[in-house]
PDB file of C-alpha atoms in Angstrom:
ATOM      1  CA  MET B   1       1.961  97.719  39.649  1.00  0.00           C
ATOM      2  CA  ALA B   2      -0.408  99.108  37.011  1.00  0.00           C
ATOM      3  CA  ASP B   3       1.996  97.937  34.306  1.00  0.00           C
ATOM      4  CA  ASP B   4       1.930  94.435  35.801  1.00  0.00           C
ATOM      5  CA  LEU B   5      -1.867  94.451  35.704  1.00  0.00           C
ATOM      6  CA  GLN B   6      -1.909  95.620  32.094  1.00  0.00           C
ATOM      7  CA  MET B   7       0.579  92.907  31.190  1.00  0.00           C
ATOM      8  CA  ALA B   8      -1.452  90.287  33.078  1.00  0.00           C
ATOM      9  CA  ARG B   9      -4.643  91.301  31.253  1.00  0.00           C
ATOM     10  CA  ALA B  10      -2.861  91.147  27.866  1.00  0.00           C
ATOM     11  CA  VAL B  11      -1.429  87.711  28.677  1.00  0.00           C
ATOM     12  CA  GLN B  12      -4.848  86.537  29.883  1.00  0.00           C
ATOM     13  CA  ASP B  13      -6.491  87.673  26.639  1.00  0.00           C
ATOM     14  CA  ALA B  14      -3.813  86.007  24.490  1.00  0.00           C
ATOM     15  CA  ALA B  15      -4.025  82.704  26.350  1.00  0.00           C
ATOM     16  CA  LEU B  16      -7.826  82.590  26.263  1.00  0.00           C
ATOM     17  CA  ALA B  17      -7.827  83.349  22.527  1.00  0.00           C
ATOM     18  CA  THR B  18      -5.752  80.220  21.856  1.00  0.00           C
ATOM     19  CA  GLU B  19      -7.720  77.301  20.425  1.00  0.00           C
ATOM     20  CA  GLY B  20      -7.682  74.442  22.919  1.00  0.00           C
ATOM     21  CA  VAL B  21      -7.662  76.629  26.041  1.00  0.00           C
ATOM     22  CA  ALA B  22     -10.916  76.269  27.983  1.00  0.00           C
ATOM     23  CA  SER B  23     -10.090  78.729  30.756  1.00  0.00           C
ATOM     24  CA  LEU B  24      -7.320  79.868  33.048  1.00  0.00           C
ATOM     25  CA  GLY B  25      -6.497  77.995  36.224  1.00  0.00           C
ATOM     26  CA  THR B  26      -6.493  79.428  39.708  1.00  0.00           C
ATOM     27  CA  GLY B  27      -3.440  77.612  41.061  1.00  0.00           C
ATOM     28  CA  ARG B  28      -3.195  74.443  43.119  1.00  0.00           C
ATOM     29  CA  TRP B  29      -1.359  75.242  46.353  1.00  0.00           C
ATOM     30  CA  ALA B  30      -1.248  79.004  46.065  1.00  0.00           C
ATOM     31  CA  GLU B  31      -3.497  81.300  44.091  1.00  0.00           C
ATOM     32  CA  ALA B  32      -2.198  82.039  40.600  1.00  0.00           C
ATOM     33  CA  ALA B  33      -3.013  85.704  40.095  1.00  0.00           C
ATOM     34  CA  THR B  34      -1.615  89.187  39.674  1.00  0.00           C
ATOM     35  CA  TYR B  35      -2.941  91.721  42.151  1.00  0.00           C
ATOM     36  CA  GLY B  36      -3.433  95.460  41.997  1.00  0.00           C
ATOM     37  CA  ALA B  37      -5.457  98.161  43.679  1.00  0.00           C
ATOM     38  CA  GLY B  38      -8.941  96.686  43.787  1.00  0.00           C
ATOM     39  CA  GLU B  39      -8.251  94.258  40.950  1.00  0.00           C
ATOM     40  CA  LYS B  40      -7.024  90.714  40.474  1.00  0.00           C
ATOM     41  CA  VAL B  41      -6.160  88.944  37.209  1.00  0.00           C
ATOM     42  CA  THR B  42      -6.636  85.243  37.887  1.00  0.00           C
ATOM     43  CA  GLY B  43      -4.540  82.671  36.061  1.00  0.00           C
ATOM     44  CA  VAL B  44      -1.559  84.924  35.339  1.00  0.00           C
ATOM     45  CA  VAL B  45       1.370  85.549  37.671  1.00  0.00           C
ATOM     46  CA  VAL B  46       3.586  88.488  36.700  1.00  0.00           C
ATOM     47  CA  SER B  47       6.852  88.623  38.631  1.00  0.00           C
ATOM     48  CA  PRO B  48      10.083  90.536  37.981  1.00  0.00           C
ATOM     49  CA  ASP B  49      11.679  87.330  36.644  1.00  0.00           C
ATOM     50  CA  GLU B  50       8.916  85.730  34.555  1.00  0.00           C
ATOM     51  CA  VAL B  51       5.312  85.671  33.466  1.00  0.00           C
ATOM     52  CA  ARG B  52       3.465  82.442  34.256  1.00  0.00           C
ATOM     53  CA  VAL B  53       0.050  81.546  32.862  1.00  0.00           C
ATOM     54  CA  HIS B  54      -2.023  78.650  34.225  1.00  0.00           C
ATOM     55  CA  ILE B  55      -4.307  77.087  31.626  1.00  0.00           C
ATOM     56  CA  VAL B  56      -7.131  74.567  31.651  1.00  0.00           C
ATOM     57  CA  ALA B  57      -7.006  72.700  28.341  1.00  0.00           C
ATOM     58  CA  ASN B  58      -9.953  71.349  26.403  1.00  0.00           C
ATOM     59  CA  TYR B  59     -10.073  67.568  26.149  1.00  0.00           C
ATOM     60  CA  PRO B  60      -9.550  66.211  23.664  1.00  0.00           C
ATOM     61  CA  PRO B  61      -7.074  68.939  22.755  1.00  0.00           C
ATOM     62  CA  PRO B  62      -6.571  69.927  19.108  1.00  0.00           C
ATOM     63  CA  GLU B  63      -2.937  68.773  19.497  1.00  0.00           C
ATOM     64  CA  SER B  64      -0.720  67.317  22.209  1.00  0.00           C
ATOM     65  CA  LEU B  65      -0.755  69.166  25.526  1.00  0.00           C
ATOM     66  CA  GLN B  66       2.944  69.921  25.057  1.00  0.00           C
ATOM     67  CA  ALA B  67       2.263  71.498  21.648  1.00  0.00           C
ATOM     68  CA  LEU B  68      -0.692  73.442  23.051  1.00  0.00           C
ATOM     69  CA  ALA B  69       1.445  74.782  25.902  1.00  0.00           C
ATOM     70  CA  GLU B  70       4.145  75.822  23.425  1.00  0.00           C
ATOM     71  CA  ARG B  71       1.583  77.614  21.251  1.00  0.00           C
ATOM     72  CA  VAL B  72       0.233  79.467  24.299  1.00  0.00           C
ATOM     73  CA  ARG B  73       3.794  80.338  25.345  1.00  0.00           C
ATOM     74  CA  GLU B  74       4.522  81.781  21.899  1.00  0.00           C
ATOM     75  CA  ARG B  75       1.349  83.883  22.000  1.00  0.00           C
ATOM     76  CA  VAL B  76       1.948  85.283  25.468  1.00  0.00           C
ATOM     77  CA  ALA B  77       5.715  85.821  25.043  1.00  0.00           C
ATOM     78  CA  SER B  78       5.141  88.908  22.909  1.00  0.00           C
ATOM     79  CA  ARG B  79       3.086  90.401  25.742  1.00  0.00           C
ATOM     80  CA  ALA B  80       5.511  89.471  28.532  1.00  0.00           C
ATOM     81  CA  GLY B  81       7.740  92.534  28.258  1.00  0.00           C
ATOM     82  CA  GLY B  82      10.891  90.522  27.533  1.00  0.00           C
ATOM     83  CA  ARG B  83      10.416  88.241  30.528  1.00  0.00           C
ATOM     84  CA  PRO B  84      10.416  84.482  30.014  1.00  0.00           C
ATOM     85  CA  ALA B  85       6.883  83.110  29.585  1.00  0.00           C
ATOM     86  CA  MET B  86       5.992  79.899  31.395  1.00  0.00           C
ATOM     87  CA  VAL B  87       2.835  77.855  30.814  1.00  0.00           C
ATOM     88  CA  VAL B  88       1.358  75.521  33.422  1.00  0.00           C
ATOM     89  CA  VAL B  89      -1.235  73.040  32.162  1.00  0.00           C
ATOM     90  CA  GLU B  90      -3.166  72.943  35.388  1.00  0.00           C
ATOM     91  CA  ASP B  91      -6.141  70.825  34.398  1.00  0.00           C
ATOM     92  CA  ILE B  92      -8.221  69.547  31.514  1.00  0.00           C
ATOM     93  CA  GLU B  93     -11.902  70.061  30.818  1.00  0.00           C
ATOM     94  CA  VAL B  94     -13.832  67.504  28.803  1.00  0.00           C
ATOM     95  CA  VAL B  95     -15.533  69.077  25.811  1.00  0.00           C
ATOM     96  CA  ARG B  96     -19.072  67.830  25.494  1.00  0.00           C
ATOM     97  CA  ASP B  97     -19.732  66.198  22.133  1.00  0.00           C
ATOM     98  CA  GLU B  98     -23.249  67.003  20.966  1.00  0.00           C
ATOM     99  CA  ASN B  99     -23.145  63.964  18.645  1.00  0.00           C
ATOM    100  CA  LEU B 100     -22.921  61.447  21.492  1.00  0.00           C
TER     101      LEU B 100
END
C-alpha cells in the first residue's frame, strides 16, 4: 500500500509538471484516487494492472489534447513501475488572458 502511495505521488508530480496540465481531476462517476492509511492522492488511480491519471487541461492547450495526453503518459510511464499508464482528459480549464 505504501508503495502504491509513493507511486501515486510520483505520478501526480510528473503530471502536474507537464505544461498544459492545469490540475488533476477527481473522477466523474467514482472518485479517482489512491488511498492509504490516513492519506489520499487525488487524480491518480494505482491498481495492480495499470496506473491511471485524470488531468484537467488548460484551454487553449499548447498542443492538441491527444498530444498533451501522450506527453503526460510518457512522463508518468517511467514512474508507473512497469504498469501501463493511462491518461484521462477529464475536463478543460480556460486560461485567463490578461491581454483581453
